[in-house]
Short mmCIF file of C-alpha atoms in Angstrom, two decimals:
data_model
loop_
_atom_site.label_atom_id
_atom_site.label_comp_id
_atom_site.label_asym_id
_atom_site.label_seq_id
_atom_site.Cartn_x
_atom_site.Cartn_y
_atom_site.Cartn_z
CA ALA B 1 -3.62 -8.76 -1.38
CA PHE B 2 -0.30 -10.18 -2.39
CA HIS B 3 1.31 -6.83 -3.41
CA ASP B 4 1.46 -5.75 0.99
CA LEU B 5 2.91 -9.08 1.55
CA ALA B 6 6.18 -8.14 0.88
CA GLU B 7 6.00 -5.40 3.80
CA VAL B 8 4.45 -7.58 6.38
CA LEU B 9 7.76 -8.82 6.32
CA VAL B 10 9.99 -5.28 5.30
CA GLY B 11 8.13 -1.80 6.57
CA ASP B 12 5.87 0.25 4.49
CA VAL B 13 7.44 3.91 3.99
CA PRO B 14 5.94 5.61 1.60
CA ASP B 15 8.49 6.33 -1.27
CA PHE B 16 7.58 10.19 -0.97
CA THR B 17 8.53 10.16 2.80
CA THR B 18 11.63 12.12 3.32
CA ALA B 19 14.63 11.15 4.84
CA ASP B 20 14.29 12.32 8.04
CA LEU B 21 10.63 12.02 8.63
CA ALA B 22 11.71 7.82 7.76
CA GLY B 23 14.72 7.88 9.78
CA THR B 24 16.15 4.41 10.38
CA HIS B 25 13.29 2.78 8.31
CA PHE B 26 14.62 5.50 5.41
CA ARG B 27 14.79 3.75 2.54
CA THR B 28 16.02 4.69 -1.76
CA ALA B 29 13.18 2.88 -3.89
CA GLU B 30 16.50 0.66 -4.66
CA GLU B 31 17.12 -1.20 -1.29
CA LYS B 32 13.35 -1.11 -1.45
CA SER B 33 13.19 -2.75 -4.11
CA ILE B 34 15.48 -5.12 -3.57
CA GLN B 35 14.11 -5.79 0.12
CA GLU B 36 10.36 -6.77 -1.56
CA GLN B 37 11.97 -8.59 -3.79
CA TRP B 38 13.98 -10.55 -0.96
CA ALA B 39 10.63 -10.57 0.97
CA ASN B 40 8.07 -11.99 -2.13
CA GLN B 41 10.52 -15.25 -2.40
CA ARG B 42 9.90 -15.47 1.35
CA VAL B 43 6.41 -15.07 1.87
CA LEU B 44 5.86 -17.16 -1.81
CA GLU B 45 7.77 -20.21 -0.77
CA ALA B 46 6.24 -20.73 2.78
CA LEU B 47 2.34 -21.25 0.07
CA PRO B 48 1.36 -23.75 -0.43
CA ASP B 49 0.81 -24.23 -3.90
CA GLY B 50 -1.61 -24.00 -5.73
CA LEU B 51 -1.84 -20.18 -3.39
CA ARG B 52 1.89 -19.92 -4.97
CA LEU B 53 1.12 -19.83 -8.34
CA GLU B 54 -1.85 -17.45 -7.47
CA ALA B 55 0.80 -15.00 -5.75
CA GLU B 56 3.15 -15.40 -8.53
CA ARG B 57 0.39 -15.26 -11.29
CA ALA B 58 -0.69 -11.90 -9.41
CA LEU B 59 3.26 -10.86 -9.08
CA ARG B 60 3.27 -10.96 -12.67
CA ILE B 61 0.82 -8.60 -13.34
CA LEU B 62 1.40 -6.48 -10.63
CA ALA B 63 5.02 -6.04 -12.17
CA ASP B 64 3.36 -5.39 -16.48
CA ILE B 65 3.45 -2.07 -16.04
CA SER B 66 1.87 -2.46 -19.51
CA ASN B 67 -1.28 -4.01 -18.88
CA GLU B 68 -4.66 -1.13 -18.42
CA GLN B 69 -5.91 -3.12 -15.14
CA THR B 70 -2.05 -2.79 -13.50
CA ARG B 71 -1.86 0.61 -13.95
CA PHE B 72 -5.42 1.05 -12.21
CA PHE B 73 -3.89 -1.41 -9.48
CA HIS B 74 -0.42 1.06 -8.37
CA MET B 75 -2.90 4.33 -8.73
CA LEU B 76 -5.36 2.80 -5.96
CA ASP B 77 -1.56 1.92 -4.19
CA LYS B 78 -0.85 5.32 -4.79
CA ILE B 79 -4.02 7.48 -3.70
CA GLU B 80 -4.51 5.76 -0.82
CA PRO B 81 -3.43 7.42 1.45
CA ILE B 82 -4.27 10.56 0.74
CA ILE B 83 -7.55 9.43 0.92
CA SER B 84 -6.41 8.09 4.90
CA VAL B 85 -5.44 11.24 6.03
CA TRP B 86 -8.74 13.06 4.97
CA ARG B 87 -10.57 9.65 6.67
CA TYR B 88 -8.54 10.51 9.82
CA ILE B 89 -9.36 14.02 9.61
CA SER B 90 -13.54 13.30 9.17
CA HIS B 91 -13.46 10.36 12.14
CA HIS B 92 -11.41 12.85 14.43
CA ARG B 93 -12.23 15.85 14.08
CA GLU B 94 -13.97 16.47 16.86
CA THR B 95 -11.19 15.79 18.50
CA LEU B 96 -8.49 16.83 16.41
CA ASP B 97 -5.41 20.74 15.87
CA ILE B 98 -5.74 20.57 12.41
CA ASN B 99 -2.92 22.46 11.61
CA ALA B 100 -0.43 20.04 13.64
CA PHE B 101 -2.03 17.46 11.86
CA LEU B 102 -1.93 18.84 8.31
CA GLU B 103 2.23 20.24 8.46
CA ALA B 104 2.63 16.26 9.68
CA MET B 105 0.40 14.75 6.95
CA SER B 106 2.48 18.02 4.06
CA ASP B 107 4.28 14.85 2.68
CA PHE B 108 0.90 13.63 1.36
CA PHE B 109 -0.18 16.84 0.52
CA THR B 110 2.87 17.56 -1.31
CA ASN B 111 3.91 14.14 -2.94
CA PRO B 112 3.73 14.64 -6.92
CA LYS B 113 4.00 10.77 -7.46
CA VAL B 114 0.63 10.91 -7.13
CA ILE B 115 -1.22 13.03 -9.22
CA GLY B 116 0.91 10.68 -11.91
CA THR B 117 -0.41 7.71 -11.81
CA CYS B 118 -4.64 9.05 -12.22
CA VAL B 119 -5.69 7.65 -15.59
CA ASN B 120 -8.02 9.73 -16.06
CA GLU B 121 -9.23 13.85 -15.80
CA GLU B 122 -12.28 13.12 -13.20
CA ILE B 123 -9.90 10.87 -10.83
CA ARG B 124 -7.40 13.33 -11.41
CA GLY B 125 -9.20 16.69 -9.88
CA LEU B 126 -10.79 14.69 -7.20
CA ILE B 127 -6.48 14.17 -6.88
CA THR B 128 -5.92 17.68 -6.56
CA HIS B 129 -8.66 18.08 -3.95
CA LEU B 130 -7.83 15.18 -1.96
CA GLN B 131 -4.15 17.42 -2.05
CA SER B 132 -5.10 20.44 -1.26
CA LYS B 133 -4.41 20.99 2.65
CA GLU B 134 -6.91 24.41 2.00
CA ALA B 135 -9.55 21.91 1.01
CA ALA B 136 -8.58 19.44 4.11
CA GLN B 137 -9.22 22.46 6.24
CA LYS B 138 -12.29 23.43 4.75
CA PHE B 139 -12.83 19.64 5.45
CA PHE B 140 -12.72 19.74 9.02
CA ILE B 141 -14.20 22.74 9.65
CA ASN B 142 -17.64 21.96 8.34
CA ASP B 143 -17.94 18.94 5.99
CA GLN B 144 -20.30 20.01 3.27
CA ALA B 145 -18.07 23.23 2.17
CA SER B 146 -16.43 20.69 0.66
CA ASP B 147 -18.80 21.02 -1.77
CA ARG B 148 -16.52 19.42 -4.51
CA LEU B 149 -15.05 16.07 -3.16
CA HIS B 150 -18.94 15.21 -2.60
CA ALA B 151 -20.09 15.85 -6.52
CA LEU B 152 -16.71 14.38 -7.48
CA LEU B 153 -17.06 10.89 -5.71
CA ALA B 154 -20.58 11.12 -6.72
CA GLN B 155 -20.07 10.71 -10.54
CA PRO B 156 -19.35 7.25 -11.70
CA MET B 157 -15.49 6.71 -12.05
CA ILE B 158 -13.95 5.25 -15.59
CA MET B 159 -11.38 3.13 -15.19
CA ILE B 160 -8.85 3.88 -17.91
CA GLN B 161 -10.14 6.83 -21.01
CA ASN B 162 -8.30 5.63 -24.67
#
């Protein structure tokens, strides 16, 4: 969770959100990186020694993109927003205007960066399904209509394929 502490100070606008949608909160990837480095430093300075050392270690691991665990963690961080969209549909099915909601969440369905982080084909298939507005519409109408999603979620996921 250390990676999210910086977002407490600088905010968390998904990197695929357009400038029009983000408004004054929009930052380029470079600006976001600089702000998060600044925030991480402030957080680290505020932590007691033992916890600061653990946080520094966690941040070093998260920065090592050659590490399989880091790639898996990065994937989870990128797929969480689309999973949250589906969770919202499930929890608010009774009161949700699905067409307006799907339109408002368009960026989550079209974000190309999510698929690029998938660590294997099973997860890629799941995310492709989750990024389908048509599948979300069917899920909204009848959660049993999303049999493919249920089947994929029932399978054990292999973290990393060699």
